[in-house]
Amino acid sequence: MSRPLALVIGGGIAGLSAAFELYRAGWEVSVFEASSRWGGKVRTSPVGDRPVDAGPDAFLARVDHGLDLCRDLGLAGELTTPVAPVPAYVHVGGRLHELPSGTVLGVPTDLDALRASALVSPAGVDRAARDLTLPPSTVDPDPSVGAICRQRLGDEVTDRLIDPLLGAINASDIDRLSLAAAAPQLAAALAAEGSLIGGMAAIRATTGAALGSRDPDQPVFYGLPGGIARIIDRLVAELADADLRLGQPITGLDQLDRVDRADAIVVAVPAFAAAKVLGGCQDAAGLLAEIEYADVSQVVVELPIAGLDRVLDASGILFPRVDGRLMTACTWLSTKWDYYARPDSALIRLSAGRFGDDRHARLSDDELVDALLAELRSVIGFDRPPIATRVARWPQAFPQYTPGHAERVERARQLLDDYDPRVSLVGSPYDGIGLPACIASGRAAARAVLGR
Ligand SMILES: Cc1cc2nc3c(=O)[nH]c(=O)nc-3n(C[C@H](O)[C@H](O)[C@H](O)COP(=O)(O)OP(=O)(O)OC[C@H]3O[C@@H](n4cnc5c(N)ncnc54)[C@H](O)[C@@H]3O)c2cc1C
């Protein structure tokens, strides 16, 4: 008797996680990937003479999905936590400010620390403190992060803390970022305690480690020496006898080999591509096509330590949108991860781009490197040319979870279920953009298929 058959469209972490789950349950699996390599946004490539992540360099430890997959792939023992969970800086108004202690997802739970930091004016701190006494917010069922934070904490804290943390992670404009879909912890905090500061302080008291404590026994992130793409390599190796096809862009279900015989079809491509694949179900495709994307670019530079004016004593610097800089963040990779540390050079990642700011996309690689290095030079000071440089372009990389996102996704899934119950939607456009969420969505869809 023939084995059940799954067709997976998209060979990023979500599609491969789904394929892995079905394959090891004894299913026949075909994976169709448009590009010439596996991994999608997960990519590791050389900077000078060593491999450096070009997409994600870490994943959250607070949820188990990343760790669980690494356990299943025999990689868990190699996972590494940041050298010391060193703080980050925020650069605003021409000055560097250490991120105030007690900041959780941008919410300042320690107002004394906020006052001491001078990141926000005394009036701004007083305005944020009003969050503790304002009546519970009455807003739309799914407000934007910006709307709720401006209402409760005021503009200064929202622009200088919430924006660089939540806006930068999502490459978003926080004023059009769904609170429920992109910052469910903030929504839960508000619902539980009636204030963001009180709610996040309560969460910090119980799960402080997970949300940013400096306790090395309870890591916030994991990285992988040699690069996160090793997870992809291992997944592909585990799928050795599956039917794995690169260079196969799919634009409609009828294009899939053996579609009539398939028992499950996992769609693990960006939403705009899923809208084409599922064009036969017009209403669902229309909803998927509404999900917008932001482009980002990342430049990694290796700089001689001797030429640096500043000791790199943090994980990096965040640049709030209000300052209008090209750079959204700069990560001191060689301070954060011991496998990138070298005695004579520093490895630094410079990020640009978010929804509504595509200046980076209009620059050539050389112009982008020059512009970002000029901004970096103005902040940390250095006088020698880079030893090595790598530019990574990520067009249409970050799906935007705008207000109403969860409802839109649920509706699309319902419509698809009526259209063809074999189809599931997985990956970053739907239930979370981080690697653990993408892994979870792929594996959960596979388990749902297995449980049918
Ligand atoms: C620069 C950057 C840094 C990031 N940093 C982090 C981080 O530090 N930590 C973290 O947790 N997350 C991070 N993320 C987010 C995370 O990497 C992504 O959300 C996640 O990898 C997306 O996985 P996916 O499988 O859903 O989609 P993708 O990786 O986009 O995979 C989809 C695949 O489908 C293929 N495809 C597209 N169209 C078709 C088609 N028509 N037919 C067949 N195949 C098709 C694509 O080529 C791609 O391989 C980062 C993302 C980027 C871009």
Coordinates of C-alpha atoms and ligand atoms in Angstrom, one line a residue:
M1 CA 0.0 0.0 0.0
S2 CA 1.3 3.5 -0.9
R3 CA 2.2 5.8 1.9
P4 CA 0.3 9.0 2.5
L5 CA 1.7 11.9 0.5
A6 CA 2.4 15.5 1.5
L7 CA 3.3 18.3 -0.9
V8 CA 5.1 21.2 0.8
I9 CA 5.5 24.5 -1.1
G10 CA 8.4 26.6 0.2
G11 CA 11.7 25.4 1.7
G12 CA 12.2 27.9 4.5
I13 CA 12.3 26.9 8.1
A14 CA 8.5 26.6 8.4
G15 CA 8.1 24.4 5.3
L16 CA 11.1 22.2 6.2
S17 CA 9.9 21.8 9.8
A18 CA 6.5 20.6 8.5
A19 CA 8.2 18.3 6.0
F20 CA 10.4 16.9 8.7
E21 CA 7.5 16.1 11.0
L22 CA 5.5 14.3 8.2
Y23 CA 8.6 12.5 6.8
R24 CA 9.6 11.0 10.2
A25 CA 6.0 9.9 10.7
G26 CA 6.5 7.7 7.6
W27 CA 4.9 10.0 5.0
E28 CA 6.0 10.4 1.4
V29 CA 7.0 14.1 1.1
S30 CA 7.8 16.4 -1.8
V31 CA 9.1 19.9 -1.1
F32 CA 9.0 22.6 -3.9
E33 CA 11.3 25.5 -3.4
A34 CA 11.5 28.4 -5.9
S35 CA 15.1 29.5 -5.3
S36 CA 18.3 27.6 -5.7
R37 CA 18.9 27.0 -2.0
W38 CA 17.1 25.9 1.1
G39 CA 16.4 28.0 4.2
G40 CA 14.6 31.1 2.9
K41 CA 15.4 33.9 5.3
V42 CA 17.8 31.6 7.1
R43 CA 21.1 32.0 5.4
T44 CA 24.7 31.9 6.5
S45 CA 27.5 33.1 4.2
P46 CA 31.1 34.2 4.5
V47 CA 32.3 37.5 5.8
G48 CA 36.0 37.4 5.1
D49 CA 37.1 33.9 6.0
R50 CA 34.3 32.8 8.2
P51 CA 30.6 32.0 8.1
V52 CA 28.3 34.7 9.5
D53 CA 24.5 34.7 9.6
A54 CA 22.9 37.0 7.0
G55 CA 19.4 36.5 8.3
P56 CA 18.5 35.5 11.9
D57 CA 21.5 35.0 14.2
A58 CA 19.5 33.9 17.2
F59 CA 16.2 32.6 18.4
L60 CA 14.2 33.2 21.5
A61 CA 14.7 30.7 24.4
R62 CA 11.5 31.7 26.2
V63 CA 9.5 29.3 24.0
D64 CA 10.6 25.7 23.4
H65 CA 10.1 25.3 19.7
G66 CA 13.5 26.3 18.5
L67 CA 15.3 24.2 21.2
D68 CA 13.0 21.2 20.6
L69 CA 13.8 21.2 16.9
C70 CA 17.5 21.4 17.7
R71 CA 17.1 18.5 20.1
D72 CA 15.4 16.4 17.4
L73 CA 18.2 17.3 15.0
G74 CA 21.0 16.6 17.5
L75 CA 22.1 20.2 17.6
A76 CA 20.9 21.2 21.0
G77 CA 24.3 20.6 22.7
E78 CA 25.9 23.1 20.4
L79 CA 23.5 26.0 21.1
T80 CA 25.2 28.9 22.6
T81 CA 23.9 31.8 24.7
P82 CA 25.2 35.4 24.3
V83 CA 28.6 35.9 26.1
A84 CA 27.1 38.0 28.8
P85 CA 23.6 39.2 28.4
V86 CA 25.0 42.7 28.1
P87 CA 22.6 45.6 27.7
A88 CA 22.0 47.6 24.5
Y89 CA 22.2 51.3 24.0
V90 CA 19.6 53.6 22.4
H91 CA 21.0 56.5 20.4
V92 CA 18.8 59.5 20.3
G93 CA 19.4 63.3 20.1
G94 CA 23.0 62.7 19.4
R95 CA 23.7 60.7 22.5
L96 CA 24.1 57.1 23.5
H97 CA 21.9 56.0 26.5
E98 CA 22.1 52.6 28.1
L99 CA 18.7 50.9 27.8
P100 CA 17.3 51.5 31.3
S101 CA 17.2 48.4 33.4
G102 CA 13.7 47.0 33.8
T103 CA 12.8 47.7 30.2
V104 CA 10.6 44.9 29.0
L105 CA 9.7 44.9 25.3
G106 CA 10.2 48.6 25.5
V107 CA 8.0 49.2 28.5
P108 CA 9.9 50.8 31.4
T109 CA 9.0 48.9 34.5
D110 CA 11.5 50.7 36.6
L111 CA 10.7 54.4 36.5
D112 CA 13.7 55.3 38.7
A113 CA 16.0 53.7 36.2
L114 CA 14.3 55.5 33.4
R115 CA 14.7 58.8 35.2
A116 CA 18.3 58.1 35.9
S117 CA 19.1 57.2 32.3
A118 CA 18.2 60.6 30.8
L119 CA 17.0 58.8 27.7
V120 CA 13.6 60.5 28.3
S121 CA 13.1 64.0 29.7
P122 CA 11.7 64.4 33.3
A123 CA 8.4 65.4 31.8
G124 CA 8.4 62.3 29.6
V125 CA 9.0 60.1 32.7
D126 CA 6.1 61.8 34.5
R127 CA 3.9 61.2 31.5
A128 CA 4.8 57.5 31.4
A129 CA 4.1 57.2 35.1
R130 CA 0.5 58.3 34.4
D131 CA 0.0 54.8 32.9
L132 CA -0.2 53.5 36.5
T133 CA -3.2 55.7 37.3
L134 CA -5.0 56.2 34.0
P135 CA -8.3 54.3 33.8
P136 CA -8.1 51.1 31.7
S137 CA -7.9 51.9 28.0
T138 CA -11.1 51.7 26.0
V139 CA -9.9 51.3 22.4
D140 CA -10.6 49.2 19.3
P141 CA -10.6 45.5 19.8
D142 CA -7.2 45.4 18.1
P143 CA -5.4 48.8 18.5
S144 CA -1.9 49.5 17.1
V145 CA 1.0 49.2 19.5
G146 CA 1.6 52.9 18.9
A147 CA -1.9 53.9 19.7
I148 CA -2.0 52.1 23.0
C149 CA 1.5 53.1 24.1
R150 CA 1.0 56.7 23.1
Q151 CA -2.2 56.8 25.1
R152 CA -0.7 55.1 28.2
L153 CA 3.0 56.1 28.2
G154 CA 3.1 59.2 26.1
D155 CA 5.0 60.0 22.9
E156 CA 8.5 60.2 24.3
V157 CA 8.7 56.8 25.8
T158 CA 6.8 55.3 22.8
D159 CA 9.2 56.9 20.3
R160 CA 12.4 56.3 22.2
L161 CA 11.8 52.9 23.8
I162 CA 8.8 51.1 22.3
D163 CA 9.7 52.0 18.7
P164 CA 13.3 50.9 18.7
L165 CA 12.5 47.6 20.4
L166 CA 9.1 46.5 18.9
G167 CA 9.3 48.5 15.7
A168 CA 12.8 47.4 14.9
I169 CA 12.2 43.7 15.6
N170 CA 9.2 43.7 13.2
A171 CA 10.7 46.2 10.7
S172 CA 7.4 48.0 11.3
D173 CA 5.8 51.3 12.0
I174 CA 4.4 50.8 15.5
D175 CA 1.5 53.0 14.7
R176 CA 0.3 50.4 12.3
L177 CA 1.5 47.3 14.1
S178 CA -1.2 45.1 15.7
L179 CA -1.0 45.0 19.5
A180 CA -2.7 41.6 19.6
A181 CA -0.7 39.9 16.9
A182 CA 2.8 41.5 17.3
A183 CA 2.9 42.2 21.0
P184 CA 0.5 39.8 22.7
Q185 CA 2.5 40.1 26.0
L186 CA 1.6 43.8 26.1
A187 CA -2.0 43.1 25.4
A188 CA -2.1 40.5 28.2
A189 CA -0.3 42.8 30.6
L190 CA -2.8 45.5 30.0
A191 CA -5.7 43.2 30.4
A192 CA -4.4 41.7 33.6
E193 CA -3.3 44.8 35.5
G194 CA -5.0 47.7 33.7
S195 CA -1.6 49.4 33.0
L196 CA 1.3 48.5 30.8
I197 CA 3.9 49.3 33.5
G198 CA 2.1 47.4 36.2
G199 CA 1.4 44.5 33.9
M200 CA 4.9 44.1 32.5
A201 CA 6.4 44.5 36.0
A202 CA 4.2 41.6 37.1
I203 CA 5.2 39.5 34.2
R204 CA 8.9 40.4 34.8
A205 CA 8.6 39.4 38.4
T206 CA 7.4 35.9 37.4
T207 CA 9.2 35.3 34.2
G208 CA 11.9 37.9 34.4
A209 CA 14.5 35.7 32.9
A210 CA 12.5 35.1 29.8
L211 CA 11.9 38.7 29.2
G212 CA 15.3 40.2 29.6
S213 CA 16.9 39.5 32.9
R214 CA 20.6 39.2 33.0
D215 CA 20.7 35.7 34.6
P216 CA 23.0 33.5 32.4
D217 CA 21.3 30.4 33.7
Q218 CA 18.0 31.4 32.1
P219 CA 19.0 32.5 28.6
V220 CA 17.0 34.9 26.5
F221 CA 18.4 33.8 23.1
Y222 CA 20.3 30.9 21.6
G223 CA 22.7 31.1 18.7
L224 CA 24.6 28.4 16.8
P225 CA 28.3 28.5 16.1
G226 CA 28.8 28.1 12.4
G227 CA 25.5 29.8 11.8
I228 CA 21.8 29.2 12.1
A229 CA 21.8 27.8 8.6
R230 CA 23.2 24.6 10.1
I231 CA 19.7 23.9 11.3
I232 CA 18.6 24.0 7.7
D233 CA 21.4 21.8 6.6
R234 CA 20.5 19.2 9.2
L235 CA 16.8 19.3 8.3
V236 CA 17.7 18.8 4.6
A237 CA 20.0 15.9 5.6
E238 CA 17.2 14.3 7.7
L239 CA 14.9 14.5 4.7
A240 CA 17.5 12.7 2.6
D241 CA 15.1 10.3 0.9
A242 CA 12.3 12.8 0.4
D243 CA 11.6 14.4 -3.0
L244 CA 13.4 17.7 -2.5
R245 CA 13.2 20.1 -5.5
L246 CA 15.0 23.4 -5.8
G247 CA 14.3 25.9 -8.6
Q248 CA 10.6 25.1 -8.6
P249 CA 8.5 28.2 -8.2
I250 CA 4.8 27.2 -7.7
T251 CA 2.1 29.6 -8.9
G252 CA -0.9 27.4 -8.7
L253 CA -1.9 24.1 -7.0
D254 CA -2.6 22.5 -10.4
Q255 CA 1.1 22.9 -11.1
L256 CA 2.1 20.4 -8.4
D257 CA 3.0 16.9 -9.4
R258 CA 0.6 14.3 -7.9
V259 CA -1.7 17.0 -6.5
D260 CA -4.7 14.7 -7.0
R261 CA -3.1 12.0 -5.0
A262 CA -1.9 14.3 -2.1
D263 CA -3.3 13.9 1.4
A264 CA -1.9 17.2 2.6
I265 CA -0.6 20.4 1.0
V266 CA 1.4 22.7 3.2
V267 CA 1.8 26.3 1.8
A268 CA 4.9 27.8 3.4
V269 CA 5.7 30.7 1.2
P270 CA 5.4 34.5 1.8
A271 CA 1.8 35.7 1.8
F272 CA 2.0 37.4 -1.6
A273 CA 3.3 34.1 -3.1
A274 CA 0.6 32.1 -1.2
A275 CA -2.0 34.4 -2.7
K276 CA -0.9 33.3 -6.2
V277 CA -0.6 29.6 -5.3
L278 CA -4.1 29.7 -3.9
G279 CA -5.6 31.9 -6.5
G280 CA -8.3 29.3 -7.1
C281 CA -9.8 30.4 -3.8
Q282 CA -10.2 34.0 -4.7
D283 CA -11.5 35.3 -1.4
A284 CA -8.7 33.7 0.7
A285 CA -6.1 34.8 -1.9
G286 CA -7.5 38.4 -1.6
L287 CA -7.0 38.4 2.1
L288 CA -3.5 37.0 1.8
A289 CA -2.6 39.6 -0.8
E290 CA -3.5 42.3 1.8
I291 CA -0.6 41.3 4.0
E292 CA 2.1 43.9 3.3
Y293 CA 5.9 43.5 3.6
A294 CA 8.9 45.5 4.5
D295 CA 12.3 45.3 2.9
V296 CA 15.5 45.3 5.0
S297 CA 19.2 45.4 4.3
Q298 CA 22.0 44.3 6.5
V299 CA 25.7 45.1 6.2
V300 CA 28.2 43.2 8.3
V301 CA 31.6 44.8 8.7
E302 CA 34.8 43.5 10.3
L303 CA 36.7 46.5 11.7
P304 CA 40.2 46.5 13.2
I305 CA 39.8 47.0 17.0
A306 CA 42.9 49.2 17.0
G307 CA 40.9 51.8 15.0
L308 CA 37.9 51.9 17.2
D309 CA 37.4 54.9 19.6
R310 CA 34.9 53.0 21.7
V311 CA 34.9 49.8 23.7
L312 CA 32.1 47.7 22.4
D313 CA 30.6 46.9 25.8
A314 CA 27.0 46.1 24.9
S315 CA 25.0 44.0 22.4
G316 CA 24.6 47.0 20.2
I317 CA 22.7 50.2 19.6
L318 CA 19.1 50.9 18.6
F319 CA 18.2 54.0 16.6
P320 CA 14.6 55.2 17.1
R321 CA 12.8 56.3 14.0
V322 CA 12.2 59.8 15.3
D323 CA 15.9 60.6 14.7
G324 CA 15.5 59.9 11.0
R325 CA 18.7 57.8 10.6
L326 CA 19.2 55.2 7.9
M327 CA 20.4 52.7 10.5
T328 CA 17.7 51.0 12.6
A329 CA 20.1 49.0 14.7
C330 CA 23.7 48.0 15.0
T331 CA 24.6 44.7 16.6
W332 CA 28.1 44.1 18.0
L333 CA 28.2 40.5 16.9
S334 CA 31.7 39.8 18.3
T335 CA 30.6 41.1 21.7
K336 CA 27.4 39.2 21.7
W337 CA 28.7 35.8 20.5
D338 CA 32.0 34.3 21.6
Y339 CA 32.3 32.4 18.3
Y340 CA 32.6 35.7 16.5
A341 CA 35.1 37.2 18.9
R342 CA 38.7 37.8 17.7
P343 CA 41.5 39.6 19.5
D344 CA 42.2 42.1 16.8
S345 CA 38.9 42.8 15.1
A346 CA 35.3 43.5 15.8
L347 CA 32.4 42.1 13.8
I348 CA 29.4 44.6 13.6
R349 CA 26.1 44.2 11.8
L350 CA 24.4 47.4 10.6
S351 CA 20.7 47.1 9.8
A352 CA 18.5 49.4 7.7
G353 CA 14.9 49.4 6.5
R354 CA 11.5 49.1 7.9
F355 CA 8.0 49.6 6.7
G356 CA 7.7 53.2 5.3
D357 CA 11.5 53.7 5.0
D358 CA 13.0 52.1 1.9
R359 CA 15.8 54.6 1.5
H360 CA 18.3 51.7 1.8
A361 CA 16.7 49.9 -1.2
R362 CA 17.5 52.9 -3.4
L363 CA 21.2 52.8 -2.6
S364 CA 23.8 50.7 -4.4
D365 CA 25.7 48.3 -2.3
D366 CA 28.7 50.7 -2.1
E367 CA 26.5 53.7 -1.3
L368 CA 24.7 51.7 1.4
V369 CA 28.0 50.6 3.1
D370 CA 29.3 54.1 2.9
A371 CA 26.2 55.7 4.4
L372 CA 25.9 53.1 7.2
L373 CA 29.6 53.4 8.1
A374 CA 29.3 57.2 8.1
E375 CA 26.5 56.9 10.6
L376 CA 28.4 54.4 12.7
R377 CA 31.5 56.5 12.6
S378 CA 29.6 59.5 14.0
V379 CA 28.4 57.3 16.9
I380 CA 31.4 55.2 17.9
G381 CA 34.3 56.7 16.1
F382 CA 36.8 54.7 14.0
D383 CA 39.5 55.6 11.6
R384 CA 40.4 52.5 9.7
P385 CA 38.8 50.8 6.7
P386 CA 36.9 47.6 7.2
I387 CA 38.8 44.3 6.9
A388 CA 35.8 42.7 5.3
T389 CA 32.3 43.7 4.3
R390 CA 29.2 41.8 3.3
V391 CA 25.8 43.3 2.1
A392 CA 22.7 41.2 2.4
R393 CA 19.5 42.5 0.8
W394 CA 16.2 41.2 2.0
P395 CA 13.3 42.5 -0.2
Q396 CA 9.8 41.8 1.0
A397 CA 11.2 40.0 4.1
F398 CA 9.1 41.1 7.0
P399 CA 5.3 40.6 6.9
Q400 CA 3.4 43.4 8.6
Y401 CA 0.9 42.4 11.2
T402 CA -1.4 45.4 11.0
P403 CA -4.5 45.8 13.2
G404 CA -7.0 43.0 12.3
H405 CA -4.2 40.6 11.3
A406 CA -5.3 37.7 13.4
E407 CA -8.9 38.0 12.2
R408 CA -7.7 38.2 8.6
V409 CA -5.6 35.1 8.9
E410 CA -8.4 33.2 10.6
R411 CA -10.8 34.1 7.9
A412 CA -8.4 33.1 5.2
R413 CA -7.9 29.7 6.8
Q414 CA -11.6 29.1 7.1
L415 CA -12.2 30.0 3.5
L416 CA -9.4 27.6 2.5
D417 CA -10.7 24.9 4.6
D418 CA -14.0 25.1 2.7
Y419 CA -12.1 25.2 -0.6
D420 CA -9.7 22.4 0.0
P421 CA -9.3 20.9 3.5
R422 CA -5.9 19.4 2.6
V423 CA -4.3 22.9 2.5
S424 CA -2.6 24.5 5.5
L425 CA -0.9 27.9 5.7
V426 CA 2.3 28.0 7.7
G427 CA 5.2 30.4 8.3
S428 CA 6.0 34.0 9.1
P429 CA 3.0 35.7 7.5
Y430 CA 0.5 34.2 10.0
D431 CA 1.3 33.3 13.6
G432 CA 4.6 35.1 14.5
I433 CA 7.7 36.1 12.5
G434 CA 10.4 34.7 14.9
L435 CA 12.1 31.3 14.1
P436 CA 10.4 29.5 17.0
A437 CA 6.9 30.7 15.8
C438 CA 7.7 29.6 12.2
I439 CA 9.0 26.2 13.4
A440 CA 5.9 25.8 15.6
S441 CA 3.5 26.7 12.8
G442 CA 5.1 24.1 10.5
R443 CA 5.2 21.3 13.0
A444 CA 1.7 22.1 14.4
A445 CA 0.2 21.9 10.9
A446 CA 2.0 18.6 10.3
R447 CA 0.7 17.2 13.6
A448 CA -2.8 18.3 12.8
V449 CA -2.5 16.4 9.5
L450 CA -1.2 13.3 11.3
G451 CA -4.0 13.5 13.8
R452 CA -6.7 13.7 11.2
Ligands
LIG1 C1 17.4 40.0 8.1 C2 16.6 39.1 9.0 C3 16.9 38.9 10.3 C4 16.1 38.1 11.1 N1 16.5 37.9 12.4 C5 15.8 37.0 13.2 C6 16.3 36.6 14.4 O1 17.4 37.0 14.9 N2 15.6 35.7 15.2 C7 14.4 35.2 14.7 O2 13.8 34.4 15.4 N3 13.9 35.6 13.5 C8 14.6 36.5 12.7 N4 14.1 36.8 11.5 C9 12.8 36.3 11.1 C10 12.9 34.9 10.5 O3 14.1 34.6 10.0 C11 11.8 34.6 9.5 O4 10.6 35.1 9.9 C12 11.7 33.1 9.1 O5 13.0 32.6 8.8 C13 10.7 32.9 8.0 O6 10.6 31.5 7.7 P1 9.5 31.0 6.7 O7 9.8 29.6 6.5 O8 8.1 31.3 7.2 O9 9.6 31.9 5.4 P2 10.8 32.1 4.4 O10 12.1 31.9 5.1 O11 10.5 33.3 3.6 O12 10.7 30.8 3.4 C14 9.8 30.8 2.4 C15 10.4 30.0 1.2 O13 9.5 29.9 0.1 C16 10.1 30.1 -1.1 N5 9.2 30.5 -2.1 C17 8.7 31.8 -2.3 N6 7.8 31.7 -3.3 C18 7.7 30.5 -3.7 C19 6.9 29.8 -4.7 N7 6.1 30.5 -5.4 N8 7.1 28.5 -4.9 C20 8.0 27.8 -4.1 N9 8.7 28.4 -3.1 C21 8.6 29.7 -2.9 C22 11.2 31.1 -0.8 O14 12.2 31.1 -1.7 C23 11.7 30.7 0.6 O15 12.7 29.8 0.6 C24 14.9 37.6 10.6 C25 14.5 37.8 9.3 C26 15.4 38.6 8.5 C27 15.0 38.8 7.1

